[in-house]
CSV table of C-alpha atoms and ligand atoms in Angstrom, one decimal:
chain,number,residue,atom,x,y,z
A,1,UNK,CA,98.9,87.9,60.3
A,2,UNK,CA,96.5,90.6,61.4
A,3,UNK,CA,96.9,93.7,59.3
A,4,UNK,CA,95.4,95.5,62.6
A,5,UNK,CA,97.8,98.0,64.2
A,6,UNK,CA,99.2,96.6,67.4
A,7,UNK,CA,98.4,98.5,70.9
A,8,UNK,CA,100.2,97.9,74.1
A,9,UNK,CA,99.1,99.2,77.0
A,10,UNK,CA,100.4,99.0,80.3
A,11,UNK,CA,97.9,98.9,83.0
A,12,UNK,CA,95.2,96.3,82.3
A,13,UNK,CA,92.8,97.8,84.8
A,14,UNK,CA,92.1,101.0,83.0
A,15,UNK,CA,87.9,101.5,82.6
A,16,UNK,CA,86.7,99.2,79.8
A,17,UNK,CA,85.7,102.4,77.9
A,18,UNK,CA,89.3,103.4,76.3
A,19,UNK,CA,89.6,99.5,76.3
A,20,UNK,CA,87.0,98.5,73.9
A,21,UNK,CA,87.9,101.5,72.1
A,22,UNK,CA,91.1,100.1,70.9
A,23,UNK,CA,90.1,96.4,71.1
A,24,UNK,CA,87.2,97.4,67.9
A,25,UNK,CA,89.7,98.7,65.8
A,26,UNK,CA,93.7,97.3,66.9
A,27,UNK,CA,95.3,94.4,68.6
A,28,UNK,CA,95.7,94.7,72.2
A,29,UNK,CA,98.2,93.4,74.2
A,30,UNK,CA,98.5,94.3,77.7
A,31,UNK,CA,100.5,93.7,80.7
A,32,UNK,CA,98.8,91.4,83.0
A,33,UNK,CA,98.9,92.9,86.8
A,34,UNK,CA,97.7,96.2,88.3
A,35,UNK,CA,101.4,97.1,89.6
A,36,UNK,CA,102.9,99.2,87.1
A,37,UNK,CA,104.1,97.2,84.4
A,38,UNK,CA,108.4,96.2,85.3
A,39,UNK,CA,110.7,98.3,83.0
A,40,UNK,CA,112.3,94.5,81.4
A,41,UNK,CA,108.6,94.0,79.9
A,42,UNK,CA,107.6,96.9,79.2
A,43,UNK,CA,111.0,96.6,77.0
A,44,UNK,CA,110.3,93.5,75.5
A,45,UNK,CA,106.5,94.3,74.7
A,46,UNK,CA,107.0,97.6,72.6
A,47,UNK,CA,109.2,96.0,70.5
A,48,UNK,CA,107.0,96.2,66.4
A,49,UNK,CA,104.4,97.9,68.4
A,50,UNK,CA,102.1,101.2,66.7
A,51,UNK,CA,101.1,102.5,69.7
A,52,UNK,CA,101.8,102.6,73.5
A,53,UNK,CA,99.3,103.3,76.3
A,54,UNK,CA,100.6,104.6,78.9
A,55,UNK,CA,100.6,106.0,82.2
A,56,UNK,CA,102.6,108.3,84.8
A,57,UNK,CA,104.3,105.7,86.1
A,58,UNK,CA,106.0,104.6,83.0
A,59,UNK,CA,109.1,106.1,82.2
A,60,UNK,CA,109.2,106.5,78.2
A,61,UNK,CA,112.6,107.6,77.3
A,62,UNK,CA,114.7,107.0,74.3
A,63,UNK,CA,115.4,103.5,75.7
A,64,UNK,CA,111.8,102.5,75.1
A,65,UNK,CA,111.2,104.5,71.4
A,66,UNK,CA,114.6,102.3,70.7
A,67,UNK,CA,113.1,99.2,71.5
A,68,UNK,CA,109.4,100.0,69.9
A,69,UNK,CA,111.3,100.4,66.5
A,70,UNK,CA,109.8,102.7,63.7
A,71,UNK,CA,106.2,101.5,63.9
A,72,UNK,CA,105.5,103.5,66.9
A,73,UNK,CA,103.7,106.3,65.6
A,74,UNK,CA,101.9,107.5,69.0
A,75,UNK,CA,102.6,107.5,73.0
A,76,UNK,CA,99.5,108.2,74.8
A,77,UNK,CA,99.2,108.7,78.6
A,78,UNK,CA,96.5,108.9,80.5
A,79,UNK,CA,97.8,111.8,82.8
A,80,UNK,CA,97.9,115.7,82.1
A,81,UNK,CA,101.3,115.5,83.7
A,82,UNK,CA,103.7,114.4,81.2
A,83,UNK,CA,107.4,114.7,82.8
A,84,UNK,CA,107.4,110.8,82.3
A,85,UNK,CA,107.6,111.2,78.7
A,86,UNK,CA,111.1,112.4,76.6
A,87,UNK,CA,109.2,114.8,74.5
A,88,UNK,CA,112.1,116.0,72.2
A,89,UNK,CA,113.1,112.0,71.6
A,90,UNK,CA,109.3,111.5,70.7
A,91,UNK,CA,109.3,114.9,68.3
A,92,UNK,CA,112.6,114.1,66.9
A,93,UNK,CA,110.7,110.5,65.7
A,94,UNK,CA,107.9,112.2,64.7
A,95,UNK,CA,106.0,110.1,67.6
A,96,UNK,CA,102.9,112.0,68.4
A,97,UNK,CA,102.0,112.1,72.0
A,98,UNK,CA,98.3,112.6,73.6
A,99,UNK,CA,97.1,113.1,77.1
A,100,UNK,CA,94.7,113.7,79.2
A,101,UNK,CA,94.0,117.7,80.3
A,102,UNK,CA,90.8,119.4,80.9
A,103,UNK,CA,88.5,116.0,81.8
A,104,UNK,CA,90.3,115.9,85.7
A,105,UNK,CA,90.4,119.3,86.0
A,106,UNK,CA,86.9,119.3,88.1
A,107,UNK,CA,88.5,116.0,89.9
A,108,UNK,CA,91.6,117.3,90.9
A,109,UNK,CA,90.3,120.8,92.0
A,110,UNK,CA,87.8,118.8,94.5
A,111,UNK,CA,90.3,116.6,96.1
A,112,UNK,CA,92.5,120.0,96.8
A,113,UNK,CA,89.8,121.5,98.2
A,114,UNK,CA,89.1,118.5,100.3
A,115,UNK,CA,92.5,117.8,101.0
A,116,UNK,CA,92.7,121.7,102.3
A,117,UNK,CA,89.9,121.6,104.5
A,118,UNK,CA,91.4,117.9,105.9
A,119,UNK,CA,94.7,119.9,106.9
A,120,UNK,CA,93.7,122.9,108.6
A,121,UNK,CA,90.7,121.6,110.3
A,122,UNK,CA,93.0,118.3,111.0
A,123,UNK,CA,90.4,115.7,110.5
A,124,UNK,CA,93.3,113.0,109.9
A,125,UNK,CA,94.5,113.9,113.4
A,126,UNK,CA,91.3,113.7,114.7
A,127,UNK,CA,90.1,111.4,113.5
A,128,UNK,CA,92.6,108.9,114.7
A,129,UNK,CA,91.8,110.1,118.6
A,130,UNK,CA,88.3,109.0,118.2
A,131,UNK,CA,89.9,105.3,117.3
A,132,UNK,CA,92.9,105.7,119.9
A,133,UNK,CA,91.0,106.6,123.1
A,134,UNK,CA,91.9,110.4,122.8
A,135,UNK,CA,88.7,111.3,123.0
A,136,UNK,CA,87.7,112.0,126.4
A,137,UNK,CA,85.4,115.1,126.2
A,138,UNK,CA,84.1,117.9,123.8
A,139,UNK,CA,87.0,120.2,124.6
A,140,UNK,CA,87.2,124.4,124.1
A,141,UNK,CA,91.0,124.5,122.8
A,142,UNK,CA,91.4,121.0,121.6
A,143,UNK,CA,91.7,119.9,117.9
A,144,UNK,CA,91.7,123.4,116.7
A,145,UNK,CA,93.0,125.1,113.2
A,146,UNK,CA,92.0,127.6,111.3
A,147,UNK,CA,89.9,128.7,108.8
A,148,UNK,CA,89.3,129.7,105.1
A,149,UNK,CA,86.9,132.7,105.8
A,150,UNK,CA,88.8,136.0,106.5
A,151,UNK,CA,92.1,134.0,105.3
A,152,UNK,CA,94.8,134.9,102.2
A,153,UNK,CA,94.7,132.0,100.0
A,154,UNK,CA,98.0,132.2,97.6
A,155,UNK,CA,97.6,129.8,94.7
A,156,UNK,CA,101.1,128.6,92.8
A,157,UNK,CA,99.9,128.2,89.4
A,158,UNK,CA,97.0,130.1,87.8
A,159,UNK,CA,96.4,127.3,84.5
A,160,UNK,CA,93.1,124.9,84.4
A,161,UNK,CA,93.5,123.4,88.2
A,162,UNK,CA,94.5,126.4,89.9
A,163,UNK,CA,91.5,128.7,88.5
A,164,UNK,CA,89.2,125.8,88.9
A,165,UNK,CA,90.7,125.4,92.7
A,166,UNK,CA,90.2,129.4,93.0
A,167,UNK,CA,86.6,129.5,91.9
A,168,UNK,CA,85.9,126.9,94.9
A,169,UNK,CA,88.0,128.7,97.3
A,170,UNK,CA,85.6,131.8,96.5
A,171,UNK,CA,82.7,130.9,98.3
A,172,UNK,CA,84.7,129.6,101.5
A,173,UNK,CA,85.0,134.1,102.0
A,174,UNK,CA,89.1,134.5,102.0
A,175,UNK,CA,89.9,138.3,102.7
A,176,UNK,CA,92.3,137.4,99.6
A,177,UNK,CA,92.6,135.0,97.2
A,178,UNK,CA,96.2,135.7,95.3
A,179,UNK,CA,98.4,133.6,92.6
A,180,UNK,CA,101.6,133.7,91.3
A,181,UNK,CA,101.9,132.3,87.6
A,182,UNK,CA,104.9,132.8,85.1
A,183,UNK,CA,102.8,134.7,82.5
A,184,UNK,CA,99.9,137.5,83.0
A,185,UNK,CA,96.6,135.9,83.4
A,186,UNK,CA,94.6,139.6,84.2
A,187,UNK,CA,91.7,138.6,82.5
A,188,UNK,CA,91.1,135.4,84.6
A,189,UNK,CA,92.2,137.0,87.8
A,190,UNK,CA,89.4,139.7,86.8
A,191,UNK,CA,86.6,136.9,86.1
A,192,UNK,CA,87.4,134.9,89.4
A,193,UNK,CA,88.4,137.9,91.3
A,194,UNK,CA,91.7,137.1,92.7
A,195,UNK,CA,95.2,139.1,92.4
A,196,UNK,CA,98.1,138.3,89.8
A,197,UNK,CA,101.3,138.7,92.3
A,198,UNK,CA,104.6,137.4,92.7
A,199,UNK,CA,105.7,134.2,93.9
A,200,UNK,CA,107.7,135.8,96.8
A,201,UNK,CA,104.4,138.1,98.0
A,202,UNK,CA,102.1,135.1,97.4
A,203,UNK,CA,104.8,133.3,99.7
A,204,UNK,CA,104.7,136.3,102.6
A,205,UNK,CA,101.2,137.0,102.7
A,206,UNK,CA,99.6,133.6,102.6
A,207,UNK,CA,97.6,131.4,105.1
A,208,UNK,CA,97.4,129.1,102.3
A,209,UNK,CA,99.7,128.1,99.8
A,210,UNK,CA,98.5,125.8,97.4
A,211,UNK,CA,100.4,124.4,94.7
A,212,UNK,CA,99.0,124.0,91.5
A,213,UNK,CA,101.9,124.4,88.9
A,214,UNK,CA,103.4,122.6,86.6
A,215,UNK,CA,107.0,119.8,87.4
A,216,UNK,CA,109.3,121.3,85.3
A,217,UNK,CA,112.9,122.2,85.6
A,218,UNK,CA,112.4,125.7,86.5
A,219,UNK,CA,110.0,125.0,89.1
A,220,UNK,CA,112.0,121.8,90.9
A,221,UNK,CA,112.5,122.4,94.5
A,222,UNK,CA,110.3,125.1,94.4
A,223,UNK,CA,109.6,124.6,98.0
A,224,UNK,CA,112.7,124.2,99.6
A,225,UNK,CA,114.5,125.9,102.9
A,226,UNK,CA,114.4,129.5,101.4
A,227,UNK,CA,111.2,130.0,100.4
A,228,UNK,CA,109.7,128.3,103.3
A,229,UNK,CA,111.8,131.0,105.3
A,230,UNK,CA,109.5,133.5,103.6
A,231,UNK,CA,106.3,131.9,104.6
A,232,UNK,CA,103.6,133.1,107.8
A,233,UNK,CA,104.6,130.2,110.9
A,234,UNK,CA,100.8,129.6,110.7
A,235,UNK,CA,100.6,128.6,107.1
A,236,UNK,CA,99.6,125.6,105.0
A,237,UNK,CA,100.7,124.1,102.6
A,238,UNK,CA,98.8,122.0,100.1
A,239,UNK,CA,100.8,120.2,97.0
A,240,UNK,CA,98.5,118.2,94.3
A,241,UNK,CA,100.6,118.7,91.7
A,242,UNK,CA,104.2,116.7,91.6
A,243,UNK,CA,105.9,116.1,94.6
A,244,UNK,CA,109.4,117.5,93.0
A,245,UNK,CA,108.0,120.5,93.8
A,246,UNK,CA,108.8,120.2,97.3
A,247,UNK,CA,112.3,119.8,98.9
A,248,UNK,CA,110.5,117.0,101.6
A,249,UNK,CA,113.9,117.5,104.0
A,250,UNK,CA,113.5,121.3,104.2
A,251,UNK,CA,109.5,120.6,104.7
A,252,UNK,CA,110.3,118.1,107.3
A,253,UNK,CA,112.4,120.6,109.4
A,254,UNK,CA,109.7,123.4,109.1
A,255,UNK,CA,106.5,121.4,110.4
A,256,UNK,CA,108.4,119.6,113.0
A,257,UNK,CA,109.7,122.9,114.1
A,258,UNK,CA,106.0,124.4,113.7
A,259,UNK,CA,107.9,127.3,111.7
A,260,UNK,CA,104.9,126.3,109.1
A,261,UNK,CA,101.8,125.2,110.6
A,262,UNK,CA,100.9,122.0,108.1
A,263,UNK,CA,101.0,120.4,104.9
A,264,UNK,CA,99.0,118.4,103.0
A,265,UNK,CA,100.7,116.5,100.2
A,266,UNK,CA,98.4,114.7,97.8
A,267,UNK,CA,101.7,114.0,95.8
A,268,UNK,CA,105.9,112.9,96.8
A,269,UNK,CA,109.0,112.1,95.6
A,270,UNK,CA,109.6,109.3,95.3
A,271,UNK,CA,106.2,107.5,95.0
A,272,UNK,CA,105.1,105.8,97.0
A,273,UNK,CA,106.8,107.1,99.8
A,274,UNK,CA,109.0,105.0,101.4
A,275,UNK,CA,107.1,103.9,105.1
A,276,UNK,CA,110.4,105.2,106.5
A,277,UNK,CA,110.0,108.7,105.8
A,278,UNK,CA,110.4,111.7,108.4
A,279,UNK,CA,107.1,112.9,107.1
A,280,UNK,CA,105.4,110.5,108.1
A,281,UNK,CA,105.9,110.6,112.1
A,282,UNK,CA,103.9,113.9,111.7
A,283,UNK,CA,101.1,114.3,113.3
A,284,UNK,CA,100.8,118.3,110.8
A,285,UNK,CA,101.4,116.4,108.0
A,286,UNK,CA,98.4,114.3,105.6
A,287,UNK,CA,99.9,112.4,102.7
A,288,UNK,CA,97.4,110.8,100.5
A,289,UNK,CA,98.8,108.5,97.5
A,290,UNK,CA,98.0,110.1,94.3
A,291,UNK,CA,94.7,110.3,93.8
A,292,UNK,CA,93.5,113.6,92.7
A,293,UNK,CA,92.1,112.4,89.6
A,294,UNK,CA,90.8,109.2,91.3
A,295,UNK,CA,86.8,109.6,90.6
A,296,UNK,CA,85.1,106.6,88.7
A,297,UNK,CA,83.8,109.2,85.8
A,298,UNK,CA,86.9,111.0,85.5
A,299,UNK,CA,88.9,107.8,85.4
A,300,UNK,CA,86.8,107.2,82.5
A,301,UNK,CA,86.7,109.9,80.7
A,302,UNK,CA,90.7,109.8,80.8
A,303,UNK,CA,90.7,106.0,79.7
A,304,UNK,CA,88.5,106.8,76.4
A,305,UNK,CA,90.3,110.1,75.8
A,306,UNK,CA,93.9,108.4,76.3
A,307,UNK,CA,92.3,105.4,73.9
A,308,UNK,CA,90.6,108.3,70.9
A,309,UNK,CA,94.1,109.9,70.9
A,310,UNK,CA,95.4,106.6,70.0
A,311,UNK,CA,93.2,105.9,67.7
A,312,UNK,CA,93.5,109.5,66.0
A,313,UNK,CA,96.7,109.2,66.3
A,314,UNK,CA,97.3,106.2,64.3
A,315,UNK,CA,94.8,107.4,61.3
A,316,UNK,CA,96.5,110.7,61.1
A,317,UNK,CA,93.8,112.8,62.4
A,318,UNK,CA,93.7,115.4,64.8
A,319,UNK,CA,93.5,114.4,68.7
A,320,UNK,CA,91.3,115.2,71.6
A,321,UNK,CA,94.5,116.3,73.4
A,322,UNK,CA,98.0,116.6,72.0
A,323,UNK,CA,101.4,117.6,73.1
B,401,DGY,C1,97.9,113.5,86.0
B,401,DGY,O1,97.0,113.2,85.2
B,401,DGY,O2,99.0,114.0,85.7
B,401,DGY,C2,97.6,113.2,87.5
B,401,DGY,O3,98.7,113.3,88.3
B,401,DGY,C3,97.0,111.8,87.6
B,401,DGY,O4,95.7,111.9,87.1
């Protein structure tokens, strides 16, 4: 029997970088299909294993760190989210966990800003007309939003994506660019020139409201029928963070009733969203499926860093990233 420690990972289809990684120096077994690996196998395939691979689909709860046994020394994902993973079940197991900040950073603040832009100047929308027949003539009031320049731009969340979304926003001219973040961040808000204020101003005085926070408990719901009370009739709202951020009901109700002007939701609950969802019988809504991070480097990146904080991991040395 190989004295190699044994790997599991459960996406085969992650870049060959964080895959041949592992491969020089463990055994690798893998599930076989590029849906996310069925909770029954992923069960069954932890069970002696050292380490687990993992991504934001898998949930790895005390279940799973039952059924791996005491080998399992280190859950890696291949996220910078990480509400997937029991922390305090891994801690209490002295499991270590790494993921994957700082490398999609660039990624993800790109896809907002893209994802932005698609809403307000609704290039979904019109897009579609150009297929449909719609278009019957350059028109002086048709297909119309609104722009960045002269704009507030209120960002939920002043960590690595948020800042990195707020230096982009910069050259687009706002008026303002403010954020709301549970701890003081002056000496950022100096360097990129924005205002520290609170969530409830941020809510009021934007034409933008991008959300860039963290899914925790406290910030569940976030947006939800009271806070999108607060907000201008003509704002947007763009989510490319976790979709539990956003009560989708209460959003529903607001865009269909144009008391908010659109959204653009890189992320839901659940995922993916079911075809029969309100939300998507919105012409002021774009949904896109996840794919902030989705750039071939950044994809890699994440694969070898998930695979080096394996690897660290199981020698006892320190990781790339760890929780
Ligand atoms: C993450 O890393 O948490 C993103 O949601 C996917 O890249």
């Amino acid at each position: 029997e190989s004295m190699k420690p044994r790997v599991y990972l459960t996406r085969p289809d992650v870049a060959r970088t964080g895959i041949e990684l592992i491969e020089d120096e463990c055994e690798l077994t893998s599930w076989s299909q590029s849906s996310p690996v069925p909770r029954d196998e992923l069960l069954r395939n932890i069970v002696g294993k050292d380490a687990l691979f993992c991504t934001l689909s898998d949930k790895i709860d005390a279940e799973v760190l039952d059924h791996a046994g005491p080998n399992l020394k280190v859950v890696a994902t291949m996220s910078v989210g990480y509400e997937h993973i029991d922390i305090a079940e891994c801690k209490k197991r002295g499991i270590r966990i790494g993921y994957t900040p700082d490398c999609l950073t660039d990624a993800t603040a790109e896809l907002t800003i893209a994802l932005l832009l698609a809403t307000t100047r609704r290039l979904i929308e019109a897009n579609k007309e150009v297929h449909t027949g719609g278009w019957s003539s350059w028109s002086p009031g048709w297909m119309c939003g609104q722009s960045i320049k002269d704009s507030t731009v209120g960002i939920v969340g002043f960590g690595r994506i948020g800042q990195e979304v707020a230096k982009r926003i910069i050259p687009f001219r706002p008026k303002r660019l403010i954020f709301s973040n549970r701890s003081e961040r002056a000496d950022e808000a100096k360097r990129i020139g924005a205002q520290q204020c609170t969530f409830d101003e941020l809510l009021q005085d934007s034409d933008f409201v991008i959300l860039t926070c963290a899914a925790t408990p406290e910030t569940k719901n976030l947006i939800n029928e009271t806070t999108l009370e607060k907000m201008k009739s003509n704002a947007v709202l763009i989510n490319t963070s976790r979709g539990t951020l956003v009560d989708q009901n209460d959003l529903y109700e607001f865009l269909k009733s144009n008391r908010i002007r659109a959204a653009g939701l890189d992320v839901t609950s659940p995922e993916p969203l079911p075809l029969d969802s309100p939300l998507l019988t919105l012409t002021n809504c774009i949904i896109l499926p996840h794919i902030g991070s989705a750039d071939m480097d950044t994809r890699m990146e994440m694969s070898r860093i998930t695979a080096c904080n394996i690897l660290a991991g199981l020698k006892g040395v320190k990781m790339i990233a760890e929780l």
